[in-house]
Tab-separated table of C-alpha atoms in Angstrom:
chain	number	residue	atom	x	y	z
A	1	MET	CA	84.963	132.083	88.906
A	2	ILE	CA	85.441	130.811	85.371
A	3	GLY	CA	88.883	132.492	85.224
A	4	PHE	CA	89.931	130.947	88.516
A	5	ALA	CA	88.693	127.538	87.338
A	6	ALA	CA	90.639	127.819	84.065
A	7	ALA	CA	93.785	128.885	85.923
A	8	GLY	CA	93.354	125.960	88.292
A	9	MET	CA	92.993	123.570	85.374
A	10	GLU	CA	96.130	124.962	83.735
A	11	MET	CA	98.096	124.586	86.957
A	12	ALA	CA	96.829	121.031	87.357
A	13	ASP	CA	97.879	120.239	83.766
A	14	MET	CA	101.307	121.736	84.357
A	15	ALA	CA	101.722	119.754	87.558
A	16	TRP	CA	100.679	116.588	85.735
A	17	GLU	CA	103.171	117.273	82.930
A	18	VAL	CA	105.957	117.869	85.442
A	19	LYS	CA	105.113	114.637	87.220
A	20	CYS	CA	105.041	112.699	83.948
A	21	ARG	CA	108.355	114.225	82.918
A	22	GLU	CA	109.955	113.240	86.227
A	23	GLU	CA	108.669	109.686	85.913
A	24	ASP	CA	109.928	109.552	82.339
A	25	MET	CA	113.387	110.726	83.425
A	26	LYS	CA	113.468	108.119	86.175
A	27	GLN	CA	112.465	105.427	83.704
A	28	ARG	CA	115.147	106.537	81.255
A	29	ALA	CA	117.780	106.553	83.988
A	30	LEU	CA	116.726	103.026	84.979
A	31	GLU	CA	116.912	101.836	81.361
A	32	ASN	CA	120.329	103.438	80.918
A	33	GLU	CA	121.564	101.668	84.035
A	34	ARG	CA	120.245	98.361	82.758
A	35	HIS	CA	121.984	98.917	79.413
A	36	ALA	CA	125.233	99.748	81.217
A	37	ILE	CA	124.993	96.545	83.263
A	38	ASP	CA	124.278	94.508	80.131
A	39	ASP	CA	127.238	96.095	78.321
A	40	ALA	CA	129.560	95.293	81.217
A	41	ARG	CA	128.355	91.702	81.335
A	42	ARG	CA	128.827	91.324	77.575
A	43	SER	CA	132.371	92.666	77.850
A	44	VAL	CA	133.142	90.242	80.683
A	45	ASP	CA	131.695	87.312	78.727
A	46	GLU	CA	133.685	88.270	75.630
A	47	LYS	CA	136.995	88.403	77.473
A	48	ALA	CA	136.148	85.252	79.402
A	49	GLU	CA	135.640	83.294	76.179
A	50	GLN	CA	138.976	84.525	74.816
A	51	LEU	CA	140.800	83.561	78.000
A	52	LYS	CA	139.158	80.135	78.081
A	53	VAL	CA	140.302	79.384	74.543
A	54	LEU	CA	143.873	80.482	75.253
A	55	ALA	CA	144.060	78.574	78.545
A	56	ASN	CA	142.670	75.361	77.047
A	57	GLN	CA	144.960	75.403	74.018
A	58	SER	CA	148.029	76.164	76.124
A	59	ALA	CA	147.208	73.353	78.542
A	60	LEU	CA	146.736	71.014	75.591
A	61	PHE	CA	150.180	71.798	74.172
A	62	ALA	CA	151.776	71.490	77.607
A	63	GLY	CA	150.155	68.088	78.134
A	64	PHE	CA	151.338	66.798	74.758
A	65	SER	CA	154.896	67.953	75.467
A	66	MET	CA	154.879	66.292	78.873
A	67	VAL	CA	153.681	63.019	77.341
A	68	VAL	CA	156.451	63.209	74.719
A	69	LEU	CA	159.068	63.767	77.408
A	70	VAL	CA	157.846	60.955	79.640
A	71	GLU	CA	156.789	58.309	77.135
A	72	SER	CA	159.680	58.566	74.645
A	73	ASN	CA	161.865	55.506	74.326
A	74	ILE	CA	165.462	56.697	74.789
A	75	PRO	CA	168.016	54.370	73.106
A	76	ASP	CA	171.153	53.470	75.039
A	77	GLY	CA	173.678	54.733	72.527
A	78	ILE	CA	172.028	58.059	71.700
A	79	ASP	CA	174.164	61.145	71.324
A	80	GLY	CA	174.293	63.229	74.506
A	81	ILE	CA	174.030	66.578	72.697
A	82	LEU	CA	170.869	65.507	70.843
A	83	LEU	CA	169.312	64.228	74.055
A	84	THR	CA	170.147	67.479	75.862
A	85	ILE	CA	168.613	69.604	73.093
A	86	PHE	CA	165.524	67.401	73.067
A	87	GLY	CA	165.001	67.632	76.821
A	88	GLY	CA	165.693	71.374	76.975
A	89	THR	CA	163.340	72.201	74.084
A	90	THR	CA	160.559	70.088	75.533
A	91	ALA	CA	160.974	71.750	78.924
A	92	CYS	CA	160.828	75.197	77.272
A	93	VAL	CA	157.576	74.299	75.522
A	94	ILE	CA	156.046	73.080	78.779
A	95	ALA	CA	157.192	76.212	80.624
A	96	LEU	CA	155.898	78.633	77.984
A	97	MET	CA	152.538	76.921	77.707
A	98	LEU	CA	152.156	76.777	81.480
A	99	VAL	CA	152.882	80.515	81.712
A	100	SER	CA	150.244	81.177	79.066
A	101	SER	CA	147.675	78.848	80.618
A	102	LEU	CA	148.172	80.051	84.194
A	103	ASN	CA	148.048	83.730	83.248
A	104	ALA	CA	144.865	83.179	81.270
A	105	THR	CA	143.323	81.204	84.132
A	106	TYR	CA	144.105	83.842	86.748
A	107	MET	CA	142.799	86.614	84.501
A	108	LEU	CA	139.637	84.605	83.896
A	109	VAL	CA	139.023	84.317	87.637
A	110	ALA	CA	139.736	88.034	88.071
A	111	ILE	CA	137.295	89.274	85.428
A	112	LEU	CA	134.583	86.895	86.605
A	113	ARG	CA	134.822	88.620	89.998
A	114	TYR	CA	134.234	92.017	88.390
A	115	ASP	CA	131.132	93.756	89.787
A	116	CYS	CA	128.967	94.512	86.753
A	117	VAL	CA	126.277	96.203	88.853
A	118	ASN	CA	128.203	98.776	90.875
A	119	ARG	CA	131.096	99.231	88.406
A	120	ASP	CA	133.359	101.214	90.706
A	121	VAL	CA	135.903	101.098	87.865
A	122	PRO	CA	134.801	100.797	84.212
A	123	PHE	CA	135.569	97.390	82.796
A	124	ASP	CA	137.688	98.827	79.966
A	125	ALA	CA	139.893	100.647	82.475
A	126	PHE	CA	140.040	97.552	84.682
A	127	TRP	CA	141.148	95.435	81.721
A	128	ARG	CA	143.780	97.909	80.527
A	129	LYS	CA	145.341	98.441	83.954
A	130	ARG	CA	145.139	94.976	85.498
A	131	CYS	CA	144.759	92.378	82.755
A	132	GLU	CA	146.161	93.639	79.473
A	133	PRO	CA	149.900	93.212	80.321
A	134	ASP	CA	149.275	89.617	81.422
A	135	TRP	CA	147.128	89.024	78.330
A	136	LYS	CA	149.987	90.143	76.071
A	137	LEU	CA	152.442	88.010	78.044
A	138	ALA	CA	150.206	84.954	77.659
A	139	LEU	CA	149.871	85.538	73.921
A	140	ARG	CA	153.629	85.957	73.484
A	141	ALA	CA	154.329	82.781	75.451
A	142	PHE	CA	151.801	80.846	73.366
A	143	SER	CA	153.212	82.273	70.114
A	144	LEU	CA	156.724	81.176	71.064
A	145	GLY	CA	155.616	77.793	72.358
A	146	VAL	CA	153.947	76.695	69.111
A	147	PRO	CA	157.108	76.728	66.908
A	148	LEU	CA	159.133	75.183	69.742
A	149	PHE	CA	156.566	72.392	69.883
A	150	MET	CA	157.236	71.705	66.196
A	151	VAL	CA	160.944	71.562	67.006
A	152	VAL	CA	160.116	68.948	69.647
A	153	VAL	CA	158.209	66.959	67.009
A	154	ALA	CA	161.282	67.012	64.779
A	155	LEU	CA	163.630	66.069	67.607
A	156	VAL	CA	161.502	63.227	68.867
A	157	ALA	CA	161.788	61.611	65.449
A	158	TRP	CA	165.593	61.634	65.670
A	159	VAL	CA	165.448	60.268	69.230
A	160	THR	CA	162.922	57.538	68.469
A	161	PHE	CA	164.536	56.363	65.199
A	162	TRP	CA	168.115	56.526	66.526
A	163	ASP	CA	168.714	52.776	66.303
A	164	SER	CA	166.769	52.343	63.076
A	165	ASP	CA	168.507	51.595	59.790
A	166	SER	CA	166.416	54.236	58.040
A	167	LEU	CA	167.196	56.956	60.594
A	168	ILE	CA	168.200	59.620	58.088
A	169	ILE	CA	165.214	59.190	55.771
A	170	SER	CA	162.534	58.794	58.431
A	171	ALA	CA	163.750	61.584	60.674
A	172	SER	CA	164.338	63.895	57.715
A	173	VAL	CA	160.751	63.496	56.533
A	174	VAL	CA	159.384	64.372	59.977
A	175	THR	CA	161.820	67.299	60.259
A	176	ALA	CA	160.793	68.633	56.838
A	177	ILE	CA	157.093	68.528	57.780
A	178	ALA	CA	157.777	70.267	61.086
A	179	LEU	CA	159.866	72.884	59.299
A	180	MET	CA	157.100	73.622	56.773
A	181	VAL	CA	154.536	74.016	59.551
A	182	THR	CA	156.893	76.364	61.428
A	183	ILE	CA	157.459	78.483	58.313
A	184	PHE	CA	153.708	78.669	57.742
A	185	TRP	CA	153.205	79.688	61.376
A	186	PHE	CA	155.666	82.567	61.238
A	187	GLY	CA	154.834	83.588	57.672
A	188	SER	CA	151.047	83.598	57.921
A	189	THR	CA	149.360	82.937	61.247
A	190	HIS	CA	151.762	84.662	63.621
A	191	ARG	CA	152.383	87.654	61.352
A	192	LYS	CA	148.685	88.172	60.678
A	193	TRP	CA	147.027	87.618	64.032
A	194	THR	CA	149.439	88.006	66.955
A	195	GLY	CA	149.961	91.748	66.606
A	196	PHE	CA	146.282	92.272	65.905
A	197	LEU	CA	145.186	90.403	69.025
A	198	MET	CA	147.539	92.505	71.154
A	199	MET	CA	145.969	95.772	70.010
A	200	ASN	CA	143.813	97.608	72.523
A	201	GLU	CA	140.907	98.323	70.166
A	202	ALA	CA	141.003	95.255	67.940
A	203	ARG	CA	137.218	94.968	67.717
A	204	VAL	CA	136.684	98.653	66.890
A	205	LEU	CA	139.417	98.558	64.242
A	206	THR	CA	137.847	95.466	62.728
A	207	ARG	CA	134.535	97.221	62.344
A	208	GLY	CA	136.160	100.297	60.907
A	209	MET	CA	138.308	98.341	58.445
A	210	SER	CA	135.445	96.225	57.203
A	211	PHE	CA	133.213	99.275	56.991
A	212	ALA	CA	135.642	101.546	55.189
A	213	GLY	CA	137.579	99.006	53.208
A	214	SER	CA	134.642	97.355	51.456
A	215	PRO	CA	133.642	99.092	48.182
A	216	SER	CA	130.239	97.416	48.249
A	217	SER	CA	129.481	98.879	51.683
A	218	ARG	CA	130.440	102.370	50.538
A	219	HIS	CA	128.324	101.946	47.396
A	220	SER	CA	125.326	100.751	49.415
A	221	ILE	CA	125.639	103.720	51.779
A	222	GLN	CA	125.852	106.178	48.900
A	223	SER	CA	122.877	104.596	47.139
A	224	THR	CA	120.868	104.657	50.365
A	225	THR	CA	121.656	108.346	50.834
A	226	ARG	CA	120.639	109.156	47.260
A	227	ASN	CA	117.404	107.188	47.619
A	228	ALA	CA	116.585	109.085	50.815
A	229	GLU	CA	117.202	112.428	49.114
A	230	GLN	CA	115.046	111.441	46.155
A	231	LYS	CA	112.237	110.387	48.476
A	232	ASP	CA	112.387	113.748	50.244
A	233	LYS	CA	112.141	115.588	46.925
A	234	ARG	CA	109.221	113.463	45.792
A	235	SER	CA	107.367	114.047	49.056
A	236	GLU	CA	107.585	117.805	48.494
A	237	ASP	CA	106.114	117.626	44.975
A	238	GLY	CA	102.740	116.283	46.131
A	239	SER	CA	100.887	113.036	46.333
A	240	GLN	CA	100.127	112.806	42.597
A	241	ASP	CA	103.728	113.261	41.528
A	242	GLU	CA	104.781	110.797	44.200
A	243	GLU	CA	102.461	108.137	42.781
A	244	HIS	CA	103.852	108.722	39.285
A	245	SER	CA	107.442	108.468	40.508
A	246	ILE	CA	106.702	105.302	42.467
A	247	ALA	CA	105.211	103.716	39.359
A	248	GLY	CA	108.253	104.669	37.319
A	249	ASP	CA	110.622	103.403	40.002
A	250	SER	CA	108.795	100.098	40.188
A	251	LEU	CA	109.259	99.659	36.453
A	252	ASN	CA	112.927	100.537	36.746
A	253	ILE	CA	113.312	97.985	39.528
A	254	SER	CA	111.621	95.345	37.399
A	255	SER	CA	113.986	96.166	34.540
A	256	LEU	CA	116.955	95.665	36.858
A	257	ALA	CA	115.538	92.367	38.066
A	258	ILE	CA	114.535	90.760	34.732
A	259	GLY	CA	116.373	92.813	32.108
A	260	ASP	CA	115.338	95.674	29.808
A	261	LEU	CA	111.809	97.047	29.713
A	262	THR	CA	109.425	95.411	27.303
A	263	ALA	CA	107.341	97.390	24.816
A	264	SER	CA	104.208	97.135	26.978
A	265	GLU	CA	106.129	98.293	30.038
A	266	LYS	CA	107.497	101.298	28.138
A	267	LYS	CA	103.921	102.267	27.213
A	268	MET	CA	102.929	102.021	30.868
A	269	THR	CA	105.748	104.317	31.957
A	270	ILE	CA	104.352	107.606	33.174
A	271	PRO	CA	106.564	110.604	32.372
A	272	LYS	CA	107.683	112.583	35.365
A	273	ARG	CA	106.826	116.253	35.599
């Protein structure tokens, strides 16, 4: 009877362990699903913020260009070639910025309709196949529209000051400022950021570059690894040796914080075995 009772208890324990393991697996699967939903929502929010910024800035440039085209005072005796260049450049800026803004707006609506719960298609694959070409097109249109907008600023000075006695000086100053801004755009901002923002894994590359390119980060990792190895060695030597090493390390830390060890601190230093 005792043997049967012990066997029954063992079987009951095994059944309980199996049940607990199944519940644990279900809980883990539920947590993994929640994490996957949260990751998808974070990805959607990240892209949505980027598209909102691009759409708003493009619409802002397009609005400014439209105001310049409508509200400019055109003199009667202005040169026809200058007026044609001014109107064509302004129209190009408006067209490019509208392409950028509309593409960003449509992509924003599309990703906000993405089902983060069911995820029939992973969001990364959805972005690469459906949105990434339009994203690159919007960025290119915005990048071309910015320097053309500066050309419009320069041209509007020549159009506005056409009848002025100081036409050459006034318009040349505005043209020089617009030219410097355009050179800065192509030489710094456009060259640095446009290609980077068009890369597929810009965020991952940023983490890798900052992680591998920083000497302080590599030094901190190496020092952390050495400290971990030293702690493992001290733990194997015993509790007494560990106390001695901790005391010595504390003194070394104090010397790094306030300078060299004083005479009293050197006397307190316990030699390691």
